[in-house]
Amino acid sequence: MATEKGSISIHTENIFPIIKKFLYSDNEIFLRELVSNAVDAVQKIKRLSALGQYNGELGEPLVEVSLDAAAKTITISDNGLGMTAEEIKKYINQVAFSGASEFVEKFKDAKDANEIIGKFGLGFYSAFMVADLVEIQTLSYQEGATPAKWTCDGSTEFEIADGNRTTRGTSIILHVNTESEEFLSEQKLQEILDKYAKFLPVPIQFGTKTNQQEDGKDEEGKTKYKSVEVANIINTTNPIWTKAPADLSDEDYLDFYKQLYPFSEDPLFWIHLNVDYPFNLTGVLYFPKVKEDFDMQRNKIKLFSRQVFITDEVKDIVPEFLMLLHGVIDSPDIPLNVSRSFLQADSNVKKINSYITKKVADKLAELYNKDRKAYEEKWSNIGLFVKYGMISEEKFYDKAKDFALLTNTKGENFTFEEYKEKVAPIQTDKNGNVVYLYTTDLDKQDGFIQAAEKRDYDVLVMNTPIDAHFVSSLEQKLEKTQLKRVDASVANQLIEKDEALESVLSEEQSTNVKTIFEKAVGKPNFSVEVVALNPDDAPVTITMDEFMRRMKDMAKMGGGMSFYGNMPDSYKVAINGNHKLVSKILASTNEEEQNKFAKQAIDLALLSQGMLTGAELTAFVSRSVELI
Ligand code: ADP
Ligand code: MG
């Protein structure tokens, strides 16, 4: 079959089908657009009145959304400034139809409705996503104005005639089309209004006509119902982010948090954002208690533009490490109609990003300086943010290095500086590097921790998912400092010193011991060495080299180290030549007994590190019974 090629020619009259087709997935935004227009109209008349350009009665500002399911209409009505017939022609007809050719030219690249709606000033026309007939009834505030009516069925034909509105303002009446009847539900509209209109600056009243009210009986004695309108104001016009921090109490902030996230635990603290130069940004960001499943807590920040909800996708506006924060940000200076990559490159967005980072760092510094004890209590929750921020943002690191805490096995907290001072005298190796010891598992590494602490070494706890990265980044950032997991080698080799312990074994005895234990281990990836430790250190210690283990850990986390990930685990088995057990084994003349003792000592080491399982564990248990 021959391939046919050609271009689709699109004329202006196709604009409405295109709007419907391409915006279908997001069609609920028609309500956001029309309600925003109504709010704008109300704010404009207020401004005109304040400027003395309108001297009539202002009335209570109000936007009404009403649903008449029986008539299949949704009406958005306001007591704003209204429009004259001339203004309808200018603002409604011309804008849309001149934008239309550009629109059809570019619609194919648009990724979502927001992009199209904003770029082409088609806010009003989003009405045609859900309606096949749209009617405007309006009366301008201007003296001597007459009511005007505009109707359009979604073609390029429209009609302007005398209207029926008797009070100042505008009503947009949508005759909902058959594909969009889902919007003729009270619950559905309520949902959309809750999402987009909850914090709009003008009261929004939502009303439904229902036939539920009883109205006496008819001749046959059946209950009659009458049609009544039930209406409620659905929004808060002055949400806290629009107020001055000085006018707000802690309770106000906590109440607002509850309003945003019902059933959530109280946040730890919050920051109030408020700048108007060089960009305009307001908002409140909350620090939640971090939960195990912190993925659930992500993407909770809501982005508004002049109190109109836009999205909870704030990925490129808020620094990645703060994505666990909750709350709202409101900025008219964030371009909404652009692609993600453009957003990242936008200079306002960059400035907003670093402003938020700075505010967060300042707040943490303030909490730290004000009440160290209270700050330490919060550390287990905020540590994750701080560590993540320090790893990912240089600027944040520079500030956070003064209030980030290191916690040791005794639950004591230290700043970086304090810690260095504490451990340097004892934990500096022969090359002048200070060695920080850490554990990733208090239970499994208990034997090693105790051995290190016996030498007066301090051990840090690094047991959260972010810590593996944090350890590497600390090592890069801190000068002449090394980090070593406490089980990286036997205790007296963790920190290399000049003074070595004398071995009680002769060279021949040492070789002998090595052979006995090599036989007992019987695994190629376990290499045996005999070392001189304290007599009261463990007789056998099994370790994995720090470098090797880190590479493997990173490979496990998908850090592109698959080469290491594929290598078999290799361990060092250190035999303490100065331990009584070793002398005892050497003293024995029975080879079988020597092997049994050696095996037992190795298994005990494996057991203490949680590495003894399966058949080996069973063999160990029966051997132990026998030895008793
Ligand atoms: P935008 O809101 O971005 O200007 P729209 O397509 O939403 O674009 O609206 C076009 C214009 O129509 C508005 O700028 C305004 O002049 C006029 N308009 C729309 N709705 C109303 C209304 N409810 N009251 C008065 N004027 C309105
Ligand atoms: Mg608009």
XYZ file of C-alpha atoms and ligand atoms in Angstrom:
656
model
C 0.000 0.000 0.000
C 1.296 3.418 -0.876
C 1.975 5.783 1.979
C 0.076 8.985 1.820
C 1.609 12.096 3.239
C 0.092 15.472 3.747
C -0.430 18.219 6.226
C -3.535 18.755 8.192
C -4.814 22.203 7.584
C -6.421 23.811 10.540
C -8.645 26.807 10.393
C -9.806 29.046 13.121
C -13.179 27.407 13.257
C -11.512 24.225 14.458
C -10.324 25.822 17.627
C -13.041 24.523 19.911
C -12.780 20.886 18.908
C -9.048 21.217 19.521
C -9.544 22.735 22.916
C -11.890 19.932 23.812
C -9.720 17.180 22.485
C -6.360 18.263 23.811
C -7.456 19.525 27.126
C -9.828 16.794 27.895
C -7.738 15.130 30.572
C -7.535 18.309 32.565
C -10.931 19.720 31.810
C -11.844 20.449 35.410
C -9.734 23.602 35.189
C -12.593 25.348 33.379
C -13.966 26.101 36.815
C -10.655 27.461 38.070
C -10.462 29.768 35.063
C -14.003 31.082 35.282
C -13.929 31.533 39.038
C -10.555 33.320 38.767
C -12.027 35.672 36.176
C -14.949 36.380 38.494
C -12.552 37.066 41.376
C -10.510 39.378 39.139
C -13.686 41.255 38.181
C -14.612 41.757 41.850
C -11.140 42.950 42.718
C -11.134 45.334 39.794
C -14.332 47.041 40.917
C -12.918 47.344 44.430
C -9.841 49.008 43.037
C -11.875 51.357 40.838
C -13.922 52.292 43.865
C -10.821 52.891 45.970
C -9.402 55.082 43.205
C -12.610 57.111 43.123
C -13.360 55.999 39.586
C -16.494 54.243 40.666
C -18.823 55.946 43.081
C -21.752 53.549 43.174
C -22.581 51.040 45.886
C -19.868 48.382 46.118
C -21.927 45.784 48.006
C -20.488 42.664 49.620
C -17.998 41.217 47.155
C -19.193 37.782 46.127
C -18.723 35.086 43.526
C -21.470 32.520 43.234
C -21.154 29.134 41.648
C -24.433 27.355 41.235
C -25.448 24.042 39.850
C -28.816 23.248 38.358
C -28.544 19.584 37.529
C -32.047 19.400 36.094
C -31.398 22.242 33.666
C -27.857 20.900 33.067
C -26.284 24.275 33.746
C -23.437 25.578 35.867
C -23.460 29.317 36.488
C -20.551 31.424 37.691
C -21.761 34.794 38.752
C -20.012 37.801 40.265
C -20.750 41.350 41.357
C -17.563 42.617 39.765
C -17.152 45.371 37.247
C -19.185 43.785 34.469
C -18.683 44.390 30.753
C -20.337 46.532 28.113
C -21.133 45.010 24.727
C -18.056 46.804 23.373
C -15.881 45.263 26.041
C -17.206 41.803 25.322
C -16.198 42.272 21.715
C -12.792 43.496 22.747
C -11.946 41.121 25.593
C -13.827 37.997 24.713
C -14.069 37.889 20.939
C -10.907 39.515 19.762
C -8.511 38.025 22.244
C -9.624 34.514 21.523
C -9.908 34.790 17.803
C -6.638 36.584 17.267
C -4.871 34.128 19.520
C -6.499 31.287 17.681
C -4.273 31.110 14.638
C -1.173 31.117 16.768
C -2.853 28.567 18.946
C -3.593 26.087 16.200
C -0.058 26.547 14.940
C 1.417 25.491 18.229
C -1.103 23.303 19.976
C 0.629 20.146 18.869
C 3.632 20.764 21.133
C 1.630 21.597 24.200
C 1.908 19.050 26.941
C -0.875 20.000 29.222
C -3.844 22.228 29.498
C -2.116 24.775 31.699
C 0.422 25.377 29.013
C -2.176 26.158 26.367
C -4.635 28.032 28.511
C -2.082 30.427 29.880
C -0.050 30.962 26.774
C -2.936 31.931 24.581
C -5.085 33.787 27.025
C -7.771 31.206 26.564
C -8.878 31.140 30.163
C -12.433 32.044 29.374
C -12.579 29.655 26.441
C -11.818 26.681 28.618
C -15.581 26.845 29.222
C -15.987 25.083 25.906
C -14.203 22.036 27.264
C -17.367 21.144 29.121
C -20.133 23.211 27.529
C -21.661 23.244 24.089
C -23.356 26.547 24.693
C -21.920 29.373 26.747
C -23.877 32.436 27.705
C -22.620 35.668 29.253
C -25.078 37.973 30.991
C -23.393 41.124 32.146
C -23.967 44.678 33.306
C -21.084 47.112 33.407
C -20.418 49.436 36.340
C -20.185 52.352 33.916
C -22.839 54.969 34.182
C -25.689 54.478 31.778
C -24.497 51.018 30.780
C -27.123 48.599 29.502
C -27.113 44.848 30.165
C -25.520 42.757 27.440
C -25.771 39.123 26.503
C -23.321 37.052 24.533
C -23.903 33.519 23.368
C -21.701 31.142 21.496
C -22.147 27.486 20.675
C -18.470 26.745 20.183
C -18.309 27.686 16.535
C -16.800 30.993 15.489
C -20.291 32.404 15.360
C -21.382 34.398 18.349
C -24.281 36.620 19.086
C -24.473 39.802 21.102
C -27.836 41.101 22.204
C -29.525 42.977 25.030
C -29.145 41.142 28.285
C -31.327 40.612 31.329
C -28.965 41.350 34.181
C -30.299 43.981 36.537
C -27.375 44.288 38.921
C -23.754 45.112 38.265
C -21.557 42.124 37.420
C -21.333 39.092 35.184
C -22.884 35.650 34.998
C -21.363 32.929 32.872
C -23.893 30.194 32.159
C -22.539 26.899 30.930
C -24.875 24.473 29.218
C -22.945 21.352 29.999
C -22.415 18.971 27.093
C -23.279 15.285 27.192
C -19.672 14.094 27.586
C -19.181 16.300 30.620
C -22.202 15.415 32.675
C -19.948 14.265 35.491
C -19.675 17.962 36.329
C -23.373 18.158 37.024
C -22.727 16.583 40.393
C -22.611 18.649 43.541
C -19.891 16.491 44.987
C -17.722 16.780 41.909
C -17.968 20.570 41.811
C -17.345 20.777 45.527
C -14.210 18.711 45.029
C -12.911 20.976 42.277
C -13.691 24.101 44.248
C -11.935 22.665 47.300
C -8.911 22.039 45.193
C -8.624 25.348 43.382
C -10.716 27.898 45.183
C -10.264 27.189 48.872
C -8.093 30.238 49.512
C -9.318 32.719 46.923
C -9.410 36.319 48.160
C -13.130 36.870 47.482
C -15.914 34.844 49.152
C -17.043 32.022 46.890
C -20.548 30.749 47.453
C -21.480 27.372 46.134
C -25.155 26.637 45.721
C -27.184 23.747 44.427
C -30.799 23.541 43.504
C -32.383 20.496 45.025
C -35.898 19.135 45.150
C -35.374 17.549 48.521
C -37.416 19.835 50.743
C -40.883 18.495 51.654
C -43.723 20.761 50.640
C -46.950 19.296 52.021
C -49.006 16.584 50.313
C -50.741 16.437 46.970
C -54.388 15.322 46.438
C -53.404 11.653 46.517
C -51.608 12.145 49.810
C -48.105 11.835 48.360
C -45.372 14.064 49.733
C -44.625 17.036 47.524
C -41.159 18.473 47.228
C -40.146 21.968 46.425
C -37.006 23.224 44.783
C -34.697 25.068 47.138
C -31.262 26.465 46.808
C -28.697 25.440 49.390
C -25.611 27.627 49.421
C -22.434 27.895 51.466
C -19.306 29.961 51.413
C -16.542 27.488 50.658
C -13.313 29.448 51.027
C -11.067 31.285 53.441
C -10.328 34.668 51.925
C -7.340 35.549 54.104
C -5.241 32.429 54.476
C -2.359 32.837 56.890
C 0.341 33.159 54.264
C -1.184 36.480 53.215
C -0.874 37.847 56.752
C 2.079 39.331 58.581
C 3.962 36.819 60.788
C 3.707 39.262 63.683
C -0.094 38.948 63.607
C -0.066 35.182 63.860
C 0.168 32.836 66.824
C 1.549 29.301 66.886
C -2.021 28.128 67.076
C -2.866 29.885 63.817
C -0.050 28.069 62.088
C -1.055 24.732 63.567
C -4.715 25.261 62.647
C -3.777 26.041 59.108
C -1.648 22.916 58.958
C -4.627 20.857 60.098
C -6.750 22.503 57.474
C -4.277 21.571 54.747
C -3.597 18.067 55.979
C -6.435 16.810 58.144
C -5.498 13.893 60.418
C -1.788 14.690 60.218
C 0.430 14.864 63.256
C 1.500 18.371 64.247
C 4.570 19.647 62.438
C 7.779 20.364 64.350
C 8.141 23.985 63.283
C 7.598 26.194 60.258
C 8.949 29.118 58.333
C 6.941 31.990 56.991
C 8.148 33.186 53.594
C 7.548 36.758 52.649
C 9.500 38.662 49.995
C 8.447 41.167 47.422
C 11.731 42.046 45.855
C 13.334 40.993 43.496
C 10.480 38.534 43.174
C 7.205 38.165 44.943
C 6.796 35.115 47.128
C 4.739 34.323 50.194
C 4.082 31.046 51.900
C 4.446 28.874 54.931
C 6.626 25.779 54.925
C 6.225 23.202 57.662
C 8.738 20.640 58.870
C 6.842 17.416 59.520
C 8.001 14.601 61.733
C 9.804 12.337 59.321
C 8.259 8.927 58.968
C 9.817 5.638 57.958
C 7.961 5.636 54.655
C 8.966 9.130 53.808
C 8.065 8.749 50.164
C 4.479 9.146 51.327
C 5.326 12.529 52.705
C 6.697 13.897 49.485
C 4.922 16.245 47.089
C 2.805 17.861 49.723
C 3.722 21.458 49.000
C 0.997 23.347 47.192
C 1.808 26.042 44.700
C -0.534 29.010 44.373
C -0.511 32.076 42.207
C -2.322 34.966 43.884
C -4.264 32.519 46.025
C -5.390 30.400 43.090
C -4.223 26.835 43.514
C -2.031 25.756 40.623
C -0.392 22.426 41.399
C 1.274 20.200 43.974
C 4.120 19.566 41.569
C 6.744 21.926 42.896
C 9.726 19.791 42.032
C 11.794 22.413 40.259
C 10.748 25.358 42.374
C 11.579 23.988 45.794
C 15.061 22.504 46.256
C 14.969 18.725 46.009
C 16.140 18.206 49.586
C 13.164 20.159 50.871
C 10.569 18.119 49.034
C 9.617 16.490 52.317
C 8.419 19.788 53.681
C 4.726 20.594 53.700
C 2.804 23.808 53.235
C 2.127 26.378 50.559
C 4.042 28.796 48.416
C 2.354 31.545 46.488
C 4.127 33.447 43.769
C 2.864 35.243 40.686
C 6.453 35.264 39.443
C 6.744 31.586 38.652
C 6.131 31.025 34.958
C 3.300 28.528 34.785
C 3.050 27.980 31.096
C 6.460 26.606 30.367
C 8.104 23.233 30.226
C 10.051 21.794 33.132
C 13.455 22.436 31.623
C 12.559 26.044 30.974
C 11.349 26.362 34.531
C 14.692 25.174 35.893
C 16.507 27.767 33.838
C 14.195 30.617 34.812
C 16.027 33.244 36.817
C 13.148 33.904 39.193
C 12.815 30.226 39.907
C 16.541 30.018 40.637
C 16.308 32.958 42.994
C 13.260 31.493 44.709
C 15.128 28.245 45.105
C 18.086 29.811 46.840
C 15.868 32.079 48.899
C 14.005 29.073 50.296
C 17.288 27.265 50.980
C 18.609 30.281 52.836
C 15.433 30.730 54.875
C 15.504 27.097 55.918
C 19.164 27.313 56.926
C 18.522 30.517 58.876
C 15.583 28.982 60.686
C 17.606 25.933 61.695
C 20.470 28.135 62.872
C 18.006 30.186 64.900
C 16.513 27.097 66.550
C 19.990 25.801 67.307
C 21.175 29.066 68.825
C 18.008 29.709 70.801
C 17.665 26.404 72.591
C 20.226 23.749 71.942
C 18.445 21.131 74.009
C 15.124 21.523 72.195
C 17.004 21.481 68.906
C 18.722 18.221 69.828
C 15.355 16.685 70.589
C 14.194 17.501 67.095
C 17.376 16.283 65.492
C 16.195 12.741 64.741
C 13.456 14.296 62.613
C 15.313 17.102 60.945
C 18.621 15.294 60.549
C 17.426 13.771 57.311
C 16.707 17.165 55.708
C 19.923 18.631 56.936
C 22.087 15.742 55.775
C 20.360 15.583 52.425
C 20.761 19.331 52.020
C 24.428 19.213 52.978
C 25.114 16.527 50.423
C 23.232 18.189 47.611
C 23.769 21.930 48.047
C 27.127 23.489 48.645
C 25.606 26.697 49.968
C 23.494 24.834 52.448
C 26.509 22.846 53.620
C 28.382 26.038 54.381
C 25.647 27.134 56.753
C 24.659 23.759 58.113
C 28.175 22.727 59.135
C 27.671 24.890 62.207
C 24.422 23.309 63.359
C 24.504 19.787 61.942
C 24.904 17.208 64.674
C 26.782 13.949 64.956
C 25.289 11.455 67.392
C 27.327 8.755 69.105
C 26.354 5.378 70.526
C 25.742 6.957 73.922
C 23.153 9.293 72.419
C 25.356 12.362 72.839
C 25.226 15.028 70.125
C 28.146 17.083 68.862
C 28.627 19.749 66.244
C 31.395 19.033 63.741
C 33.773 21.267 65.600
C 32.961 19.817 69.001
C 33.416 16.330 67.717
C 36.765 16.962 66.195
C 37.946 18.421 69.473
C 36.601 15.457 71.384
C 38.161 12.649 69.372
C 41.336 14.132 67.908
C 43.521 13.483 70.984
C 42.877 9.725 70.941
C 41.768 8.974 67.404
C 44.515 10.530 65.332
C 46.483 7.966 63.371
C 50.215 7.911 62.691
C 49.723 9.957 59.495
C 47.944 12.752 61.329
C 44.440 11.853 60.107
C 41.632 11.922 62.609
C 39.641 8.727 62.263
C 35.891 8.912 62.955
C 34.444 5.514 63.739
C 30.826 4.753 63.010
C 28.335 1.956 63.211
C 25.482 1.245 60.835
C 23.898 -1.364 63.070
C 24.080 -1.151 66.841
C 23.045 -4.760 67.339
C 25.039 -6.547 64.688
C 28.208 -4.586 65.314
C 27.959 -4.615 69.088
C 31.118 -6.704 69.573
C 33.157 -4.242 67.519
C 31.627 -1.251 69.250
C 32.538 -2.646 72.635
C 36.071 -3.437 71.514
C 36.505 0.119 70.190
C 35.033 1.665 73.306
C 37.344 -0.402 75.460
C 40.093 1.593 73.792
C 38.269 4.829 74.638
C 37.347 5.350 71.020
C 34.046 7.069 70.281
C 31.602 5.519 67.820
C 29.068 7.508 65.793
C 25.689 6.143 64.815
C 25.074 6.300 61.059
C 22.107 4.014 60.608
C 19.664 5.869 58.373
C 19.386 5.423 54.604
C 20.984 8.782 53.884
C 24.022 8.078 56.077
C 25.999 6.060 53.529
C 26.103 9.150 51.318
C 26.585 11.456 54.253
C 29.679 9.526 55.376
C 31.285 9.842 51.934
C 30.486 13.506 51.688
C 31.857 14.213 55.178
C 35.095 12.555 54.264
C 35.395 14.791 51.218
C 34.507 17.944 53.076
C 36.357 17.535 56.371
C 40.077 18.023 56.173
C 42.435 15.269 57.310
C 39.533 13.174 58.464
C 38.753 9.566 57.667
C 35.581 7.672 58.407
C 35.712 4.002 59.188
C 32.966 1.605 60.037
C 33.737 0.052 63.380
C 33.939 -3.446 61.936
C 36.362 -2.483 59.177
C 39.246 -4.111 61.021
C 40.202 -5.455 64.412
C 40.053 -2.822 67.103
C 43.723 -2.006 67.387
C 44.085 -1.628 63.646
C 41.117 0.688 63.195
C 43.352 3.605 63.888
C 46.909 2.926 62.807
C 49.361 3.917 65.445
C 53.135 3.523 65.639
C 53.167 1.464 68.772
C 52.486 -2.196 67.935
C 51.705 -4.853 70.518
C 54.277 -7.585 70.974
C 53.210 -11.060 69.929
C 53.693 -13.895 72.432
C 54.038 -16.320 69.535
C 57.243 -17.235 67.763
C 57.275 -17.013 64.014
C 56.971 -20.778 63.715
C 54.032 -20.911 66.130
C 52.371 -18.115 64.205
C 52.619 -20.021 60.915
C 51.296 -23.070 62.687
C 48.256 -21.189 64.001
C 47.584 -19.768 60.568
C 47.536 -23.232 58.988
C 45.223 -24.634 61.648
C 42.730 -21.808 61.188
C 42.917 -21.836 57.399
C 41.930 -25.463 57.450
C 39.133 -24.748 59.881
C 37.726 -21.883 57.824
C 37.885 -23.761 54.544
C 36.556 -20.896 52.425
C 38.555 -19.191 49.666
C 37.072 -15.740 50.271
C 38.102 -15.706 53.943
C 41.785 -14.873 54.345
C 43.390 -15.680 57.674
C 46.031 -13.601 59.394
C 47.543 -13.840 62.849
C 47.830 -10.534 64.667
C 48.969 -9.395 68.100
C 46.013 -7.933 69.992
C 45.268 -7.467 73.657
C 44.808 -10.778 75.473
C 41.260 -9.748 76.353
C 40.261 -8.879 72.784
C 38.217 -11.525 70.950
C 40.241 -14.565 69.795
C 38.791 -14.339 66.281
C 37.456 -11.277 64.486
C 35.967 -11.262 61.001
C 36.085 -7.987 59.098
C 35.414 -6.558 55.694
C 37.647 -3.817 54.394
C 36.059 -0.322 54.622
C 36.690 0.537 50.983
C 35.368 -2.744 49.682
C 32.267 -2.589 51.850
C 31.415 0.960 50.833
C 31.758 0.132 47.168
C 29.477 -2.817 47.654
C 26.957 -0.743 49.579
C 26.888 1.802 46.804
C 26.498 -0.882 44.165
C 23.510 -2.172 46.137
C 21.963 1.274 46.088
C 22.501 1.480 42.360
C 25.419 3.861 42.508
C 26.947 2.637 39.276
C 29.477 0.431 41.068
C 28.180 -2.819 39.639
C 31.753 -4.054 39.229
C 32.042 -4.243 43.009
C 28.508 -5.469 43.368
C 29.362 -8.571 41.363
C 32.473 -9.444 43.341
C 32.066 -12.098 46.019
C 32.233 -10.753 49.568
C 35.762 -11.169 50.881
C 36.589 -11.140 54.549
C 39.602 -10.999 56.772
C 39.788 -13.432 59.652
C 42.082 -11.976 62.302
C 43.378 -14.469 64.874
C 44.461 -12.860 68.129
C 47.839 -14.548 68.726
C 47.894 -13.227 72.282
C 44.642 -14.873 73.303
C 44.626 -17.787 75.745
C 42.590 -19.917 73.358
C 45.355 -19.781 70.759
C 47.945 -20.988 73.270
C 45.551 -23.755 74.244
C 45.134 -24.868 70.637
C 48.889 -24.861 70.122
C 49.387 -26.868 73.280
C 47.076 -29.616 72.066
C 48.694 -32.541 70.281
C 45.465 -33.866 68.852
C 44.910 -32.503 65.354
C 41.201 -33.246 65.411
C 40.819 -31.336 68.671
C 42.798 -28.374 67.293
C 40.484 -28.221 64.317
C 37.392 -28.423 66.496
C 38.523 -25.567 68.747
C 39.487 -23.412 65.790
C 36.149 -24.049 64.096
C 34.336 -23.230 67.318
C 36.198 -19.924 67.690
C 35.482 -18.941 64.087
C 31.821 -19.840 64.388
C 31.541 -17.783 67.555
C 32.900 -14.796 65.665
C 30.493 -15.391 62.799
C 27.670 -15.852 65.249
C 28.359 -12.581 67.028
C 28.128 -10.791 63.693
C 24.938 -12.486 62.602
C 26.777 -14.312 59.823
C 26.209 -17.876 60.960
C 23.148 -19.449 59.360
C 21.738 -22.651 57.906
C 23.728 -25.875 57.975
C 26.738 -24.125 59.506
C 24.640 -22.945 62.413
C 23.254 -26.451 62.937
C 26.774 -27.925 62.900
C 27.870 -25.288 65.403
C 25.048 -26.134 67.772
C 25.803 -29.865 67.768
C 29.547 -29.230 68.173
C 28.823 -26.939 71.130
C 26.695 -29.605 72.799
C 29.467 -32.133 72.292
C 32.086 -29.799 73.788
C 30.019 -29.298 76.919
P -7.380 36.584 31.316
O -8.167 36.296 32.534
O -6.015 35.970 31.358
O -7.350 38.014 30.929
P -9.542 35.216 30.040
O -9.695 34.526 28.748
O -9.782 34.397 31.247
O -8.080 35.813 30.089
O -10.487 36.465 30.081
C -10.446 37.426 29.059
C -10.971 38.741 29.496
O -12.383 38.712 29.566
C -10.522 39.185 30.876
O -9.274 39.789 30.845
C -11.629 40.184 31.228
O -11.367 41.427 30.649
C -12.826 39.583 30.550
N -13.624 38.827 31.525
C -13.695 37.498 31.629
N -14.523 37.137 32.643
C -14.996 38.278 33.177
C -15.887 38.600 34.263
N -16.459 37.638 35.007
N -16.139 39.897 34.531
C -15.562 40.864 33.785
N -14.722 40.642 32.775
C -14.430 39.371 32.445
Mg -8.721 34.481 33.159
